[in-house]
CSV table of C-alpha atoms and ligand atoms in Angstrom, one decimal:
chain,number,residue,atom,x,y,z
A,6,MET,CA,-22.8,-30.2,-8.0
A,7,THR,CA,-20.4,-28.9,-5.4
A,8,THR,CA,-17.0,-27.7,-6.5
A,9,SER,CA,-14.0,-29.4,-5.0
A,10,PRO,CA,-11.7,-27.1,-2.9
A,11,SER,CA,-8.8,-27.4,-5.4
A,12,LEU,CA,-11.0,-26.8,-8.4
A,13,LEU,CA,-12.4,-23.8,-6.7
A,14,ALA,CA,-9.0,-22.4,-5.9
A,15,GLU,CA,-8.0,-22.9,-9.6
A,16,LYS,CA,-11.1,-21.1,-10.7
A,17,ILE,CA,-10.5,-18.2,-8.3
A,18,TYR,CA,-6.9,-17.8,-9.6
A,19,HIS,CA,-8.0,-17.9,-13.2
A,20,GLN,CA,-10.7,-15.2,-12.6
A,21,ALA,CA,-8.2,-13.0,-10.7
A,22,ARG,CA,-5.8,-13.1,-13.6
A,23,LEU,CA,-8.6,-12.4,-16.1
A,24,ALA,CA,-9.5,-9.3,-14.0
A,25,GLY,CA,-5.9,-8.0,-14.4
A,26,TYR,CA,-4.3,-9.0,-11.1
A,27,ASP,CA,-0.7,-10.2,-11.4
A,28,ASP,CA,-1.0,-13.1,-9.0
A,29,CYS,CA,-3.3,-14.6,-6.4
A,30,GLY,CA,-3.0,-17.0,-3.5
A,31,ILE,CA,-5.5,-18.4,-0.9
A,32,ILE,CA,-4.9,-19.3,2.7
A,33,PRO,CA,-7.2,-20.7,5.4
A,34,ILE,CA,-8.6,-18.0,7.6
A,35,ASP,CA,-6.9,-19.5,10.7
A,36,GLU,CA,-3.5,-18.5,9.3
A,37,MET,CA,-4.4,-14.9,10.0
A,38,ASP,CA,-4.0,-15.6,13.7
A,39,ALA,CA,-0.2,-15.5,13.5
A,40,TYR,CA,-0.4,-11.9,12.4
A,41,ARG,CA,-1.5,-10.9,16.0
A,42,ASP,CA,1.8,-12.2,17.3
A,43,ARG,CA,3.7,-10.1,14.8
A,44,PHE,CA,1.6,-7.2,15.8
A,45,GLN,CA,2.4,-7.7,19.5
A,46,GLU,CA,6.1,-8.1,18.7
A,47,ARG,CA,6.1,-4.8,16.9
A,48,LEU,CA,4.4,-3.1,19.9
A,49,GLU,CA,7.0,-4.4,22.2
A,50,LYS,CA,9.9,-3.2,19.9
A,51,GLU,CA,8.4,0.2,19.5
A,52,PRO,CA,6.3,1.0,22.6
A,53,THR,CA,5.9,4.7,21.6
A,54,SER,CA,3.9,3.6,18.6
A,55,ARG,CA,1.3,2.0,20.8
A,56,PRO,CA,-1.3,4.8,20.4
A,57,PHE,CA,-1.2,4.3,16.6
A,58,TYR,CA,-1.3,0.5,16.6
A,59,GLU,CA,-4.0,0.4,19.2
A,60,ARG,CA,-6.2,2.5,17.0
A,61,ILE,CA,-5.9,0.1,14.1
A,62,ALA,CA,-5.7,-3.1,16.1
A,63,PRO,CA,-9.5,-3.9,15.9
A,64,GLY,CA,-9.2,-3.9,12.1
A,65,MET,CA,-6.6,-6.6,12.3
A,66,GLU,CA,-9.0,-9.1,14.0
A,67,THR,CA,-9.9,-10.8,10.7
A,68,LYS,CA,-11.6,-13.8,12.2
A,69,GLU,CA,-13.7,-11.8,14.7
A,70,ARG,CA,-14.7,-9.3,12.0
A,71,PHE,CA,-15.8,-12.0,9.6
A,72,PRO,CA,-16.9,-15.0,11.6
A,73,TRP,CA,-18.5,-16.7,8.6
A,74,ALA,CA,-15.2,-16.6,6.5
A,75,LYS,CA,-13.2,-19.7,5.8
A,76,ALA,CA,-10.4,-18.5,3.6
A,77,VAL,CA,-8.5,-15.4,2.6
A,78,VAL,CA,-7.9,-14.7,-1.1
A,79,ILE,CA,-5.0,-12.3,-1.6
A,80,CYS,CA,-4.2,-10.7,-4.9
A,81,THR,CA,-1.3,-8.6,-6.1
A,82,TRP,CA,-1.4,-5.6,-8.4
A,83,TRP,CA,1.9,-4.3,-9.7
A,84,LEU,CA,1.9,-0.5,-9.4
A,85,GLY,CA,5.0,-0.2,-11.6
A,86,ARG,CA,3.0,-1.0,-14.7
A,87,TYR,CA,2.7,2.8,-15.0
A,88,LYS,CA,5.6,5.2,-15.1
A,89,LEU,CA,5.5,7.8,-12.3
A,90,PRO,CA,5.9,11.2,-14.1
A,91,PRO,CA,9.4,12.4,-13.5
A,92,SER,CA,8.2,15.7,-11.9
A,93,LEU,CA,6.5,13.7,-9.1
A,94,GLU,CA,9.5,11.5,-8.3
A,95,GLY,CA,10.8,12.0,-4.8
A,96,GLN,CA,7.8,14.2,-3.9
A,97,TYR,CA,4.7,12.0,-4.3
A,98,ALA,CA,4.6,8.3,-3.3
A,99,ARG,CA,3.8,5.7,-5.9
A,100,ALA,CA,1.3,3.8,-3.8
A,101,PHE,CA,-1.0,6.8,-3.9
A,102,PHE,CA,-0.5,8.0,-7.5
A,103,LEU,CA,-0.3,4.7,-9.3
A,104,ALA,CA,-3.1,2.9,-7.4
A,105,PRO,CA,-5.6,1.2,-9.8
A,106,ALA,CA,-8.4,3.3,-8.3
A,107,VAL,CA,-6.8,6.3,-10.0
A,108,SER,CA,-4.7,4.9,-12.8
A,109,LEU,CA,-7.2,2.7,-14.6
A,110,THR,CA,-9.6,3.7,-17.3
A,111,GLU,CA,-13.3,3.0,-16.8
A,112,GLU,CA,-13.0,-0.1,-19.0
A,113,GLU,CA,-10.1,-1.4,-17.0
A,114,LYS,CA,-11.9,-0.7,-13.7
A,115,GLN,CA,-14.8,-2.8,-14.9
A,116,LYS,CA,-12.5,-5.6,-15.9
A,117,LYS,CA,-10.9,-5.5,-12.4
A,118,GLU,CA,-14.4,-5.5,-10.8
A,119,SER,CA,-15.3,-8.6,-12.9
A,120,PHE,CA,-13.4,-10.6,-10.2
A,121,THR,CA,-15.9,-9.8,-7.4
A,122,ASP,CA,-18.8,-10.0,-9.9
A,123,TRP,CA,-17.7,-13.5,-10.6
A,124,LEU,CA,-17.5,-14.4,-6.9
A,125,THR,CA,-21.0,-13.1,-6.4
A,126,ALA,CA,-22.3,-14.9,-9.4
A,127,GLU,CA,-20.8,-18.2,-8.1
A,128,GLY,CA,-22.8,-17.8,-4.9
A,129,ILE,CA,-19.6,-17.1,-2.9
A,130,HIS,CA,-20.1,-14.8,0.1
A,131,TRP,CA,-17.2,-12.4,0.2
A,132,ALA,CA,-16.0,-9.1,1.8
A,133,GLY,CA,-12.9,-6.9,1.4
A,134,GLY,CA,-11.2,-5.6,-1.7
A,135,GLU,CA,-9.8,-2.2,-2.6
A,136,LYS,CA,-13.0,-0.3,-1.9
A,137,SER,CA,-13.8,-1.8,1.5
A,138,SER,CA,-11.7,0.5,3.8
A,139,HIS,CA,-8.1,1.6,4.2
A,140,LEU,CA,-7.6,-1.5,6.5
A,141,GLN,CA,-9.4,-3.8,4.2
A,142,ILE,CA,-9.6,-7.2,5.8
A,143,GLY,CA,-6.5,-7.1,8.1
A,144,GLY,CA,-2.9,-8.1,7.7
A,145,LEU,CA,-2.5,-8.2,3.9
A,146,ARG,CA,1.3,-8.4,3.9
A,147,HIS,CA,1.1,-11.3,6.3
A,148,ALA,CA,-1.5,-13.0,4.2
A,149,ALA,CA,0.5,-12.5,1.0
A,150,MET,CA,3.6,-13.9,2.6
A,151,LYS,CA,1.7,-17.0,3.8
A,152,ALA,CA,0.2,-17.5,0.4
A,153,GLY,CA,3.7,-17.6,-1.1
A,154,LEU,CA,3.3,-14.4,-3.2
A,155,GLY,CA,6.4,-12.8,-1.8
A,156,MET,CA,8.4,-12.0,1.3
A,157,ILE,CA,8.5,-9.2,3.9
A,158,ARG,CA,11.8,-7.4,3.9
A,159,LYS,CA,13.6,-5.5,6.6
A,160,ASN,CA,11.8,-2.3,5.5
A,161,ASN,CA,8.5,-4.1,6.3
A,162,PHE,CA,7.2,-4.0,2.7
A,163,LEU,CA,6.0,-7.1,0.9
A,164,TYR,CA,8.1,-7.8,-2.1
A,165,THR,CA,7.1,-10.0,-5.0
A,166,GLU,CA,9.6,-10.8,-7.7
A,167,ARG,CA,8.8,-7.4,-9.2
A,168,GLY,CA,9.8,-5.5,-6.0
A,169,SER,CA,7.7,-3.8,-3.4
A,170,PHE,CA,5.6,-1.3,-5.4
A,171,VAL,CA,2.7,-3.7,-5.3
A,172,MET,CA,-0.8,-3.2,-4.1
A,173,LEU,CA,-2.3,-6.0,-2.1
A,174,GLU,CA,-6.0,-6.7,-2.2
A,175,GLY,CA,-7.6,-9.2,0.2
A,176,PHE,CA,-11.0,-10.9,0.2
A,177,VAL,CA,-12.5,-13.2,2.8
A,178,ILE,CA,-14.7,-15.9,1.4
A,179,ASP,CA,-17.2,-18.3,2.9
A,180,GLN,CA,-15.7,-21.4,1.1
A,181,SER,CA,-12.7,-23.5,2.2
A,182,CYS,CA,-9.9,-23.7,-0.3
A,183,GLU,CA,-6.2,-23.1,-0.5
A,184,LEU,CA,-3.6,-22.0,-3.1
A,185,ARG,CA,0.1,-21.5,-2.4
A,186,GLN,CA,2.4,-19.8,-4.9
A,187,HIS,CA,6.2,-20.1,-5.1
A,188,HIS,CA,8.9,-17.5,-5.5
A,189,ASP,CA,12.6,-17.5,-5.8
A,190,LEU,CA,13.3,-14.4,-3.7
A,191,LYS,CA,16.4,-14.3,-1.5
A,192,PRO,CA,16.2,-12.7,1.9
A,193,CYS,CA,17.8,-9.3,2.6
A,194,ALA,CA,21.6,-9.6,3.0
A,195,PHE,CA,22.5,-9.6,6.7
A,196,GLN,CA,24.8,-6.6,6.3
A,197,CYS,CA,22.3,-4.5,4.2
A,198,HIS,CA,20.7,-1.6,6.1
A,199,LEU,CA,20.3,0.8,3.2
A,200,CYS,CA,16.6,1.3,4.0
A,201,GLN,CA,17.3,2.2,7.6
A,202,ASP,CA,20.2,4.5,6.6
A,203,HIS,CA,18.0,6.4,4.1
A,204,CYS,CA,14.9,6.7,6.4
A,205,PRO,CA,15.0,10.5,7.0
A,206,THR,CA,13.3,10.4,10.4
A,207,GLY,CA,14.7,7.3,12.0
A,208,ALA,CA,11.2,5.7,11.8
A,209,LEU,CA,12.9,2.4,10.7
A,210,SER,CA,14.6,2.0,14.0
A,211,SER,CA,15.5,-1.7,13.4
A,212,PRO,CA,14.9,-4.4,10.8
A,213,PHE,CA,11.2,-5.5,10.5
A,214,THR,CA,9.9,-2.8,12.6
A,215,MET,CA,8.8,0.8,12.2
A,216,ASN,CA,7.4,3.6,14.3
A,217,PRO,CA,4.6,5.1,12.3
A,218,LEU,CA,4.6,8.2,14.5
A,219,LYS,CA,8.0,9.1,13.1
A,220,CYS,CA,7.2,8.2,9.5
A,221,VAL,CA,7.1,11.0,6.9
A,222,SER,CA,4.2,9.2,5.2
A,223,PHE,CA,2.1,9.4,8.3
A,224,TRP,CA,2.8,13.1,9.0
A,225,ASN,CA,2.0,14.3,5.5
A,226,THR,CA,-1.3,12.4,5.3
A,227,PHE,CA,-3.1,11.3,8.5
A,228,GLY,CA,-1.0,13.6,10.6
A,229,LYS,CA,-2.4,16.6,8.6
A,230,SER,CA,1.2,17.9,8.1
A,231,GLN,CA,1.2,19.3,11.6
A,232,LEU,CA,4.5,18.1,12.8
A,233,PRO,CA,5.2,17.4,16.4
A,234,PRO,CA,8.0,19.4,18.0
A,235,THR,CA,10.2,16.3,18.0
A,236,LEU,CA,10.2,16.1,14.2
A,237,PRO,CA,12.2,18.9,12.4
A,238,GLU,CA,10.6,19.9,9.2
A,239,LYS,CA,13.9,19.5,7.4
A,240,ALA,CA,13.6,15.7,8.0
A,241,MET,CA,10.5,15.7,5.8
A,242,GLY,CA,12.7,16.7,2.9
A,243,ASN,CA,11.0,16.9,-0.5
A,244,TRP,CA,8.1,14.6,0.3
A,245,ILE,CA,4.6,16.2,-0.2
A,246,VAL,CA,2.3,13.1,-0.2
A,247,GLY,CA,3.7,9.9,1.2
A,248,CYS,CA,7.4,8.8,1.2
A,249,ASP,CA,9.1,6.1,-0.8
A,250,ALA,CA,12.7,6.6,0.5
A,251,CYS,CA,13.1,3.2,2.1
A,252,GLN,CA,11.7,1.5,-1.0
A,253,ASN,CA,13.5,3.6,-3.6
A,254,VAL,CA,16.9,2.8,-2.2
A,255,CYS,CA,16.4,-0.9,-2.0
A,256,PRO,CA,18.4,-3.1,-4.4
A,257,TYR,CA,15.4,-5.4,-4.8
A,258,ASN,CA,13.4,-2.5,-6.4
A,259,ARG,CA,16.0,-2.1,-9.1
A,260,ILE,CA,15.3,-5.2,-11.1
A,261,PRO,CA,15.3,-4.7,-14.9
A,262,ALA,CA,12.2,-6.9,-15.3
A,263,ALA,CA,10.3,-4.4,-13.1
A,264,LYS,CA,10.6,-1.6,-15.6
A,265,ALA,CA,7.4,0.5,-16.0
A,266,GLU,CA,5.6,0.0,-19.3
A,267,LYS,CA,2.9,2.6,-19.6
A,268,GLU,CA,2.4,6.3,-19.3
A,269,VAL,CA,0.0,7.4,-16.5
A,270,PRO,CA,-3.6,8.1,-17.8
A,271,ALA,CA,-5.2,11.5,-18.2
A,272,PRO,CA,-6.5,12.3,-14.7
A,273,ILE,CA,-2.9,12.3,-13.4
A,274,THR,CA,-1.3,14.1,-16.4
A,275,GLU,CA,-4.1,16.7,-16.2
A,276,ALA,CA,-3.4,17.3,-12.5
A,277,LEU,CA,0.4,17.7,-13.0
A,278,PRO,CA,0.4,21.5,-13.1
A,279,TRP,CA,-1.4,21.7,-9.8
A,280,LEU,CA,1.0,19.2,-8.2
A,281,ALA,CA,3.9,21.7,-8.6
A,282,PRO,CA,4.4,22.8,-5.0
A,283,GLU,CA,4.2,26.6,-5.8
A,284,ARG,CA,0.7,26.0,-7.2
A,285,LEU,CA,-0.4,23.4,-4.7
A,286,LYS,CA,0.3,25.8,-1.9
A,287,GLU,CA,-2.1,28.4,-3.4
A,288,ALA,CA,-4.7,26.1,-5.0
A,289,PRO,CA,-8.4,26.6,-4.0
A,290,ASP,CA,-10.2,24.0,-1.9
A,291,SER,CA,-12.3,23.0,-4.9
A,292,VAL,CA,-9.3,22.2,-7.1
A,293,LEU,CA,-7.5,20.3,-4.3
A,294,GLN,CA,-10.7,18.3,-3.5
A,295,LYS,CA,-11.4,17.5,-7.2
A,296,GLU,CA,-8.0,17.1,-8.8
A,297,ILE,CA,-5.6,16.0,-6.0
A,298,LEU,CA,-7.5,14.1,-3.3
A,299,PRO,CA,-8.5,11.2,-5.6
A,300,PHE,CA,-4.7,10.4,-5.6
A,301,CYS,CA,-4.5,10.2,-1.8
A,302,ASP,CA,-6.2,6.9,-1.2
A,303,ASN,CA,-8.5,8.3,1.5
A,304,HIS,CA,-5.5,9.3,3.6
A,305,ILE,CA,-6.5,13.0,3.4
A,306,GLN,CA,-10.2,14.0,3.7
A,307,ALA,CA,-12.0,16.7,1.9
A,308,GLU,CA,-12.0,19.0,4.9
A,309,GLU,CA,-8.3,18.4,5.4
A,310,VAL,CA,-7.0,19.9,2.2
A,311,ASP,CA,-4.8,22.3,4.2
A,312,THR,CA,-2.6,19.3,4.7
A,313,LEU,CA,-1.5,19.5,1.0
A,314,ARG,CA,-0.9,23.3,1.3
A,315,LEU,CA,1.2,22.9,4.5
A,316,SER,CA,3.3,20.1,2.8
A,317,ALA,CA,3.8,22.2,-0.3
A,318,ALA,CA,4.9,25.2,1.8
A,319,ARG,CA,7.3,23.1,3.8
A,320,TYR,CA,8.8,21.6,0.6
A,321,LEU,CA,9.5,25.2,-0.6
A,322,ARG,CA,11.1,26.2,2.7
A,323,ASN,CA,13.2,23.0,2.6
A,324,GLN,CA,14.3,23.9,-0.9
A,325,ALA,CA,15.5,27.3,0.3
A,326,ARG,CA,17.6,25.8,3.0
A,327,PRO,CA,21.4,25.8,2.5
B,406,SF4,S1,8.3,5.7,4.4
B,406,SF4,FE1,9.9,7.2,4.6
B,406,SF4,S2,9.9,7.9,6.8
B,406,SF4,FE2,8.5,6.1,6.6
B,406,SF4,S3,9.9,4.4,7.2
B,406,SF4,FE3,10.1,4.6,5.0
B,406,SF4,S4,11.8,6.0,4.6
B,406,SF4,FE4,11.2,6.2,6.8
B,407,SF4,S1,17.4,-1.9,1.5
B,407,SF4,FE1,18.5,-3.8,2.1
B,407,SF4,S2,17.8,-4.4,4.1
B,407,SF4,FE2,16.4,-2.8,3.3
B,407,SF4,S3,14.7,-4.1,2.5
B,407,SF4,FE3,16.2,-3.7,0.8
B,407,SF4,S4,17.6,-5.4,0.8
B,407,SF4,FE4,16.5,-5.4,2.7
């Protein structure tokens, strides 16, 4: 017996929730096409970012990469369910340190993986997910917005009703179905530009655009902490891995309902002493590779651990500045 598209969509949603995701929506694969236009607009607004965007552009061609796919399932995972240890606040970004890949116990990871196990058991051909690659299946924020899971704000992040500290996970599937969610989010106030004002490097040059080649988060990860002459190290402030400045300042991330509930699990608390910049700067390769890199979401490779030492050293120099 074949399953009707609406029943299939309901079943997928149900399984996603059982696996621990906060929400789930499904859009037809054709709706990923509009993302290319957004991508082009961004290039036109920030022509200097072309080298970066051209490198990632092939990953955004969802339909070409997965010609057999008919729909995109997009799931949200609220990172704020764990409290970021206070000593990491303002130095280490939440998306790296609270990602499910590092914050879940083995049992919780298995529960999360039960979603793709179920897809496979149902005979649904799928690709994507957290483990697939950094780019996953393409424009995840766009897909989440189209599925009604949230809205993209002027700082370019996707916000659900719990704010922007949300991991998105996308899966392409070979079945046609659709599921739209609804939210009551209000758009950014016209006069608000707090995120732009608090971006330390001017990477947020205008609403809904960003120059990754000016972004702190790029330079202290992919950029190996080797800053170009145009970027003064003072602008990197206290950030060692990533940067949350444009999200931390946003009023839509200060909602009481979005209060963290749980303490972070052991791998993070055990690494805390090494995350102190004085120790990070001197830590041996083996410690950085084993204790710290798992929190960097593949943004820093094993042979690039000097990135962490350079960032820690810069933090200490910035602390010493008047
Ligand atoms: S992450 Fe930091 S540097 Fe990048 S756009 Fe946001 S505030 Fe600016
Ligand atoms: S800080 Fe203001 S402008 Fe920026 S994303 Fe938040 S509400 Fe929108």
